[in-house]
Amino acid sequence: MANLTLLQALNDGMKTAMRQDDSVVLFGEDVGLRGGVFLTTEGIQQEFGSERCFDTPLSEDGIVGAAIGMAMNGLRPIAEIQFQDFIFPGFDQIVSEAAKLRYRSGSQYTCPLVIRTPYGGGIRGGLYHSQSGEAYFCHTAGLKVVIPSTPHDAKGLLIASIEDPDPVLFLEPKALYRSVKGEVPEGHYTVDLTTIREVRPGKDVTVFCYGAMVPIAAKAAEQAAEKGIEVNVLDLRTLLPLDEDGVLEYAKRTGRVVVVHEAPRFCGFGGEISAIIAENAIEYMEAPIARVTGFDTPFPNTLEHHYLPDDRRVLDAIEHVHAF
Amino acid sequence: MTNAAISPRILDAEGKLCGADPELDKGLLRELFVHMMRVRCVDQRMLKLQRAGRVGFVGSMLGLEAAMIGSAAALEGRDWMWSGLREGGAALMRGLPLSEYIAQMYCNSNDTAKGRQMCNHLQHAASHYPSWSSVIGTQITHGVGAALAAKRRGLDEVHAVYFGDGATSSNGFHSGLNFAAVWKVRCVFLCVDNGWAISVPSKAQTAAPYVDKGKAYGMLAHEVDGNDVLATYQATKSLVERARAESEPALLVLKTYRMLGHSSSDDPSLYRDQAEVDEWAARDPIKRYAGYLTGLGVLGAGEQEEIEAKLLEEIDDEIRTQEAADPMALKTLVEDVYAEVPRHLRRQYNAFIEVAERHGEARPGDGAFPL
Amino acid sequence: MTMSEPLSVIAPDGATNGYDPGLSEAELLHCYRTMLRVRAFDEICLKLQRSGRIGFSIPNLGIEGTQVGAASAFEKSDWLFPSYRDFGMALYHGITPLEMMHNMYGNAQDTAKGRQMPVHFSFDKPIRFVSISSPIGTHIPQAVGAAYASKLRGEDTVMLASFGDGGTSSLGFHSGLNFAGVWKAPVVFLCQNNGWAISCPVEEQTSSDGFAIKAEAYGMPGVVVDGNDVLAVRKTMLEAVERARSGGGPTLVECKTFRMGGHSTSDDPSRYVPAEQREEWEKKDPVLRFERFLEASGMWKAKDKEPMYSEALDEMSAAASEAEAVPKPGLESIFTDVYAELPPHLRRQGQELFELGKRKGDAAAGDGEFPL
Ligand SMILES: Cc1ncc(C[n+]2csc(CCOP(=O)(O)OP(=O)(O)O)c2C)c(N)n1
Ligand SMILES: Cc1ncc(C[n+]2csc(CCOP(=O)(O)OP(=O)(O)O)c2C)c(N)n1
Ligand SMILES: [Mg+2]
Ligand SMILES: [Mg+2]
């Protein structure tokens, strides 16, 4: 066990996978000598050489498209997109190609690849260095969407994603890169995709969240506990395919649900969680489902701390559904 | 950058040698002809089936036989072909069984793509012919990535990446050629300039000659007469060999002409002059090549008709077989989305099949997934 | 069509070999002063960032010649579609340091109302300096569309699309130049080849022989120019602008220059830029180069520099202090400008936020209400 930041755990995860399997290659903008703009890939080119860890020209379309071809021809690519905000030139390749290749070819061709990218706010990045675009991707059958929130999960989920037979979009909460630390096992291990992690038990209110919202929800839960409300906090970890049974199970336990994400609300992932519960467990609900989310606006800069859900807003929603 | 010796044209419109004699083996010369004829016959039959309402959509290959056969014949078995809509005829030559070709047109239960694609979206894994999506230009970067994978794995296979004149404006073209040149991978980019991108003439697609686009990537580029099977073959061969030996990509522009509409759903008379079509008809790749072969004594009198009749018979037999095949199983609706069918898709399918069963529309084997 | 040797005008001794830039002494001194002001803005912003007063800045050090030379070729009625490294052009055209500092602080006076990162300016006078977007290359086809619109509307406005060496790999570059070639749009493409795209050197960006040659793929002329020679840049850009204005279509101009600072204040270039490369370019300083010309022409003396530069520093510091005193944008600025009118769902979301602030007694300064 080592005590690592989430960023170090990701770095360790990549190195572990690359040591384990020669076919794993890592590339993107500035991932080589510089070690990535966040230093997530620091030391990897030094250890594995520029054949296995290399920079590309400035084209996300090229990065994702080439990753698909590599995966089709025997490599296990990890493609880094510098910021999730810059993934859109590669959106076509992700949505039209990676996600659909298996289906359209009847599994003759597949592309096991991982696209890693930092997402989310909290670094004063304004409109284009802060977005949470998970909903665009969760609407895409054939893709898997994974978001860790702890160092342990970051490494285990990343290795599981690299070993997965299907394309995985691995969204890294950049706000947590250095702000969370935790015990991380040495060497190889995986955390199963499509499993929910119980962050905190509680019998009164259920909070579903993921990524950078997990510590926020946990903090709000602590404050709620002081007020006598026991909150069950759940980290969804894999958004697609989602552990729907798990969601229903936890929702039924308290009958009072809050969903938290920093992405905008309209057509956001919280809407899907709410719909699944409404369709399958409405009779267990004691209160309307509450969503605490970013606003339906582009992401601001100076006022980003108001845009992002914080413990105040989460606690407010918890109290609201609890009192209902 | 080495400059491979490339003749832009070897046969004139009558099929007389006007460039360096490639001195090809007569067996090969004849084979190329049969392959070109097969392309034409398949095309003709598919269009007929489409008119008769048996298949939904055809992207005609008429006029493009030399471009696709000449170029693909220059590849080795281990090489890959990344193509678009119109190279299915070349896939047949490289190993795609006719049965699978026609099954794909029918989207029946023998279709390896399980009826999920539109008609005319072929694939054949064994001969390295990946499935194309309909999105223009997306296959270009795939070919480049696959070529990099081959290089990293120590394989010397060449990746032939096909696309049209219209596709040179796509994202994939720009990223693909740029990445290929920076990475020095074994890719030969074959730009089939067939004069049109649906109704946009290739002259209006860009203000530069297509062959000049190589300069933007520091890539060797050539242009040849794509209706001249020998020039196409020779040029491709030389660039493929260079790619294999030197691990350097190249761009080859094949000037040719799409004789029919963009697809069976298109009426080209809305946007182009018959005079232009007639002009190109005079440069027909098969007629021209037949002239050459006849002069050489490789093709005797009446042989072309014999070849044609035999090919048509083969095709018609296969059409009958595929007509009779079962439709695709319903479970394929949710299979192959992921390696395993996830629970939410099983549940969605089970709810769907329950309704189908109630209406008596399900067949044996269509039943529910275990949850 | 494409020259591969960069054009230069100012010789080492300051002579210009008969070239007349067509600028008065006052205009030439304006160019020079702008170069110093660019440098001063840079220096002050770096200090502000290091001391935590602003979050981020993008250095212009080393590219002042390209900035000023290029800007000087445009009229106030033309439009600039800049990249984030182009504030020198804004200063040249009379946008004030204070306006720029409002953006650096993201305060209530910022034209972008604090929504963008610093250096992502948006101005519409005295010249259109179009709102900068961080995704690389997206503005290139926009400039082409704007140029085509001006052509279709019978105006003689010319558009500038400015981007870096890295920007040439973007999708916007490919579509933008292709469309411009087909449409013969009145646009000038300025590729500022400053050697690096963050840590990616130009050799890894593309295998082409420089960047100007890429013009040939789109049927337009491509010209390479010494980007540290302000007059050579002006000459080339002016020709391209005139060509565009007179209906001759687009041009791609490559300015060979060097990014002397980091990519941004968050970058440490010593991790990847070889020291020898930096030293080599230090000798080619565009300001020193221009000074030799001015001195040879008798317009300037070495002793003038110090007071001019400290004046520029004072100007920038004063602007920074003034901007720093301006409050943050009000909370309602989160919700406005998403659409022309505030839609009901955003009004509701805003009201909830304001009410929460009031209920918890921690409403921030300027947190308001929507105007009715
Ligand atoms: C990205 C994208 N845009 C538009 C289309 C619609 N479309 C299908 S084929 C085609 C023209 C393609 O022309 P070209 O590349 O010259 O190939 P050709 O059909 O001539 O073989 C268009 C516009 C598409 N399939 N994909
Ligand atoms: C689409 C996109 N991908 C990645 C980035 C991250 N990024 C910001 S600047 C930059 C390098 C740009 O280099 P260049 O075009 O040469 O301009 P320079 O910074 O040198 O002026 C990168 C990769 C981005 N902003 N947009
Ligand atoms: Mg075409
Ligand atoms: Mg640059």
mmCIF file of C-alpha atoms in Angstrom, chain A residues 25 27 50-52 54-59 61-63 65-70 72-75 89 92-93 96-97 99 101-109 140-144 165-166 240-242 244-245, chain B residues 80 82 100 112-114 116-117 123-125 128-133 135 138 141-142 145-150 152-153 157 159 171-172 175 178-179 182-183 332-340 342-344 347:
data_model
loop_
_atom_site.group_PDB
_atom_site.id
_atom_site.type_symbol
_atom_site.label_atom_id
_atom_site.label_comp_id
_atom_site.label_asym_id
_atom_site.label_seq_id
_atom_site.Cartn_x
_atom_site.Cartn_y
_atom_site.Cartn_z
ATOM 1 C CA VAL A 25 0.445 2.375 -25.568
ATOM 2 C CA PHE A 27 -0.438 9.019 -26.429
ATOM 3 C CA SER A 50 8.810 7.034 -26.977
ATOM 4 C CA GLU A 51 7.504 4.030 -28.894
ATOM 5 C CA ARG A 52 4.949 3.396 -26.180
ATOM 6 C CA PHE A 54 4.297 9.652 -27.372
ATOM 7 C CA ASP A 55 2.958 13.053 -28.326
ATOM 8 C CA THR A 56 0.669 13.608 -31.265
ATOM 9 C CA PRO A 57 -0.074 16.561 -33.491
ATOM 10 C CA LEU A 58 -2.832 18.828 -32.238
ATOM 11 C CA SER A 59 -5.892 16.937 -33.411
ATOM 12 C CA ASP A 61 -9.959 13.700 -34.231
ATOM 13 C CA GLY A 62 -6.627 12.169 -35.165
ATOM 14 C CA ILE A 63 -5.975 10.980 -31.625
ATOM 15 C CA GLY A 65 -9.390 7.902 -34.869
ATOM 16 C CA ALA A 66 -5.869 6.524 -34.718
ATOM 17 C CA ALA A 67 -6.585 4.937 -31.344
ATOM 18 C CA ILE A 68 -9.461 3.061 -32.927
ATOM 19 C CA GLY A 69 -7.241 1.772 -35.722
ATOM 20 C CA MET A 70 -4.575 0.724 -33.225
ATOM 21 C CA MET A 72 -8.433 -2.872 -34.242
ATOM 22 C CA ASN A 73 -4.929 -4.010 -35.030
ATOM 23 C CA GLY A 74 -3.738 -5.501 -31.797
ATOM 24 C CA LEU A 75 -2.731 -2.672 -29.498
ATOM 25 C CA PRO A 89 -13.129 17.448 -32.558
ATOM 26 C CA ASP A 92 -17.434 11.994 -34.235
ATOM 27 C CA GLN A 93 -14.825 9.279 -33.855
ATOM 28 C CA SER A 96 -19.874 7.264 -34.762
ATOM 29 C CA GLU A 97 -16.946 4.915 -34.734
ATOM 30 C CA ALA A 99 -19.005 3.101 -29.896
ATOM 31 C CA LEU A 101 -17.762 -0.568 -34.487
ATOM 32 C CA ARG A 102 -18.578 -3.796 -32.671
ATOM 33 C CA TYR A 103 -22.272 -3.542 -33.401
ATOM 34 C CA ARG A 104 -21.972 -2.591 -37.019
ATOM 35 C CA SER A 105 -19.469 -5.343 -37.728
ATOM 36 C CA GLY A 106 -21.234 -8.011 -35.721
ATOM 37 C CA SER A 107 -18.154 -8.193 -33.473
ATOM 38 C CA GLN A 108 -15.812 -8.925 -36.399
ATOM 39 C CA TYR A 109 -14.019 -5.736 -35.446
ATOM 40 C CA THR A 140 -24.039 6.700 -26.737
ATOM 41 C CA ALA A 141 -24.685 2.969 -26.728
ATOM 42 C CA GLY A 142 -21.518 0.940 -27.076
ATOM 43 C CA LEU A 143 -19.408 3.294 -25.006
ATOM 44 C CA LYS A 144 -18.604 2.837 -21.342
ATOM 45 C CA PRO A 165 -13.041 -5.434 -24.365
ATOM 46 C CA ASP A 166 -14.981 -2.266 -25.197
ATOM 47 C CA LEU A 240 -22.622 3.584 -18.491
ATOM 48 C CA PRO A 241 -23.560 0.789 -18.258
ATOM 49 C CA LEU A 242 -25.055 1.820 -14.960
ATOM 50 C CA GLU A 244 -29.445 0.126 -12.283
ATOM 51 C CA ASP A 245 -30.333 -2.608 -9.826
ATOM 52 C CA TRP B 80 -5.298 -4.046 -45.254
ATOM 53 C CA TRP B 82 -9.701 0.666 -45.481
ATOM 54 C CA GLU B 100 -21.320 -12.661 -47.830
ATOM 55 C CA THR B 112 -21.726 -10.849 -41.007
ATOM 56 C CA ALA B 113 -22.741 -7.356 -39.944
ATOM 57 C CA LYS B 114 -26.010 -8.836 -38.738
ATOM 58 C CA ARG B 116 -27.250 -3.469 -38.770
ATOM 59 C CA GLN B 117 -25.671 -1.501 -41.550
ATOM 60 C CA GLN B 123 -16.585 -6.133 -44.465
ATOM 61 C CA HIS B 124 -14.367 -9.183 -44.361
ATOM 62 C CA ALA B 125 -12.074 -9.669 -41.414
ATOM 63 C CA HIS B 128 -8.410 -7.317 -43.669
ATOM 64 C CA TYR B 129 -11.328 -5.378 -45.001
ATOM 65 C CA PRO B 130 -12.858 -3.558 -42.045
ATOM 66 C CA SER B 131 -16.385 -2.399 -41.788
ATOM 67 C CA TRP B 132 -16.971 1.165 -42.914
ATOM 68 C CA SER B 133 -19.383 3.498 -41.189
ATOM 69 C CA VAL B 135 -19.456 8.826 -42.109
ATOM 70 C CA THR B 138 -13.579 8.480 -40.599
ATOM 71 C CA THR B 141 -7.371 7.810 -39.239
ATOM 72 C CA HIS B 142 -8.269 4.205 -38.458
ATOM 73 C CA GLY B 145 -3.638 3.998 -36.331
ATOM 74 C CA ALA B 146 -3.666 0.410 -37.543
ATOM 75 C CA ALA B 147 -0.500 1.063 -39.522
ATOM 76 C CA LEU B 148 1.157 2.461 -36.416
ATOM 77 C CA ALA B 149 0.056 -0.625 -34.494
ATOM 78 C CA ALA B 150 1.607 -2.816 -37.177
ATOM 79 C CA ARG B 152 4.958 -1.143 -33.213
ATOM 80 C CA ARG B 153 4.291 -4.869 -33.495
ATOM 81 C CA GLU B 157 1.909 -4.875 -43.606
ATOM 82 C CA HIS B 159 -2.517 -0.153 -45.067
ATOM 83 C CA ASN B 171 -11.525 15.888 -40.762
ATOM 84 C CA GLY B 172 -10.171 12.388 -41.137
ATOM 85 C CA SER B 175 -5.646 14.371 -39.297
ATOM 86 C CA ASN B 178 -0.757 14.565 -41.050
ATOM 87 C CA PHE B 179 -0.409 11.832 -38.438
ATOM 88 C CA VAL B 182 4.677 12.458 -38.725
ATOM 89 C CA TRP B 183 4.593 8.829 -37.639
ATOM 90 C CA THR B 332 -29.177 -9.085 -32.690
ATOM 91 C CA LEU B 333 -30.977 -5.867 -31.827
ATOM 92 C CA VAL B 334 -29.136 -5.733 -28.532
ATOM 93 C CA GLU B 335 -26.154 -7.996 -29.112
ATOM 94 C CA ASP B 336 -22.704 -6.693 -30.013
ATOM 95 C CA VAL B 337 -23.308 -3.359 -28.343
ATOM 96 C CA TYR B 338 -20.800 -4.531 -25.760
ATOM 97 C CA ALA B 339 -18.803 -7.758 -25.545
ATOM 98 C CA GLU B 340 -21.526 -9.029 -23.223
ATOM 99 C CA PRO B 342 -25.487 -5.783 -20.191
ATOM 100 C CA ARG B 343 -28.438 -6.053 -17.856
ATOM 101 C CA HIS B 344 -30.185 -2.917 -18.999
ATOM 102 C CA ARG B 347 -34.224 -5.948 -19.715
#
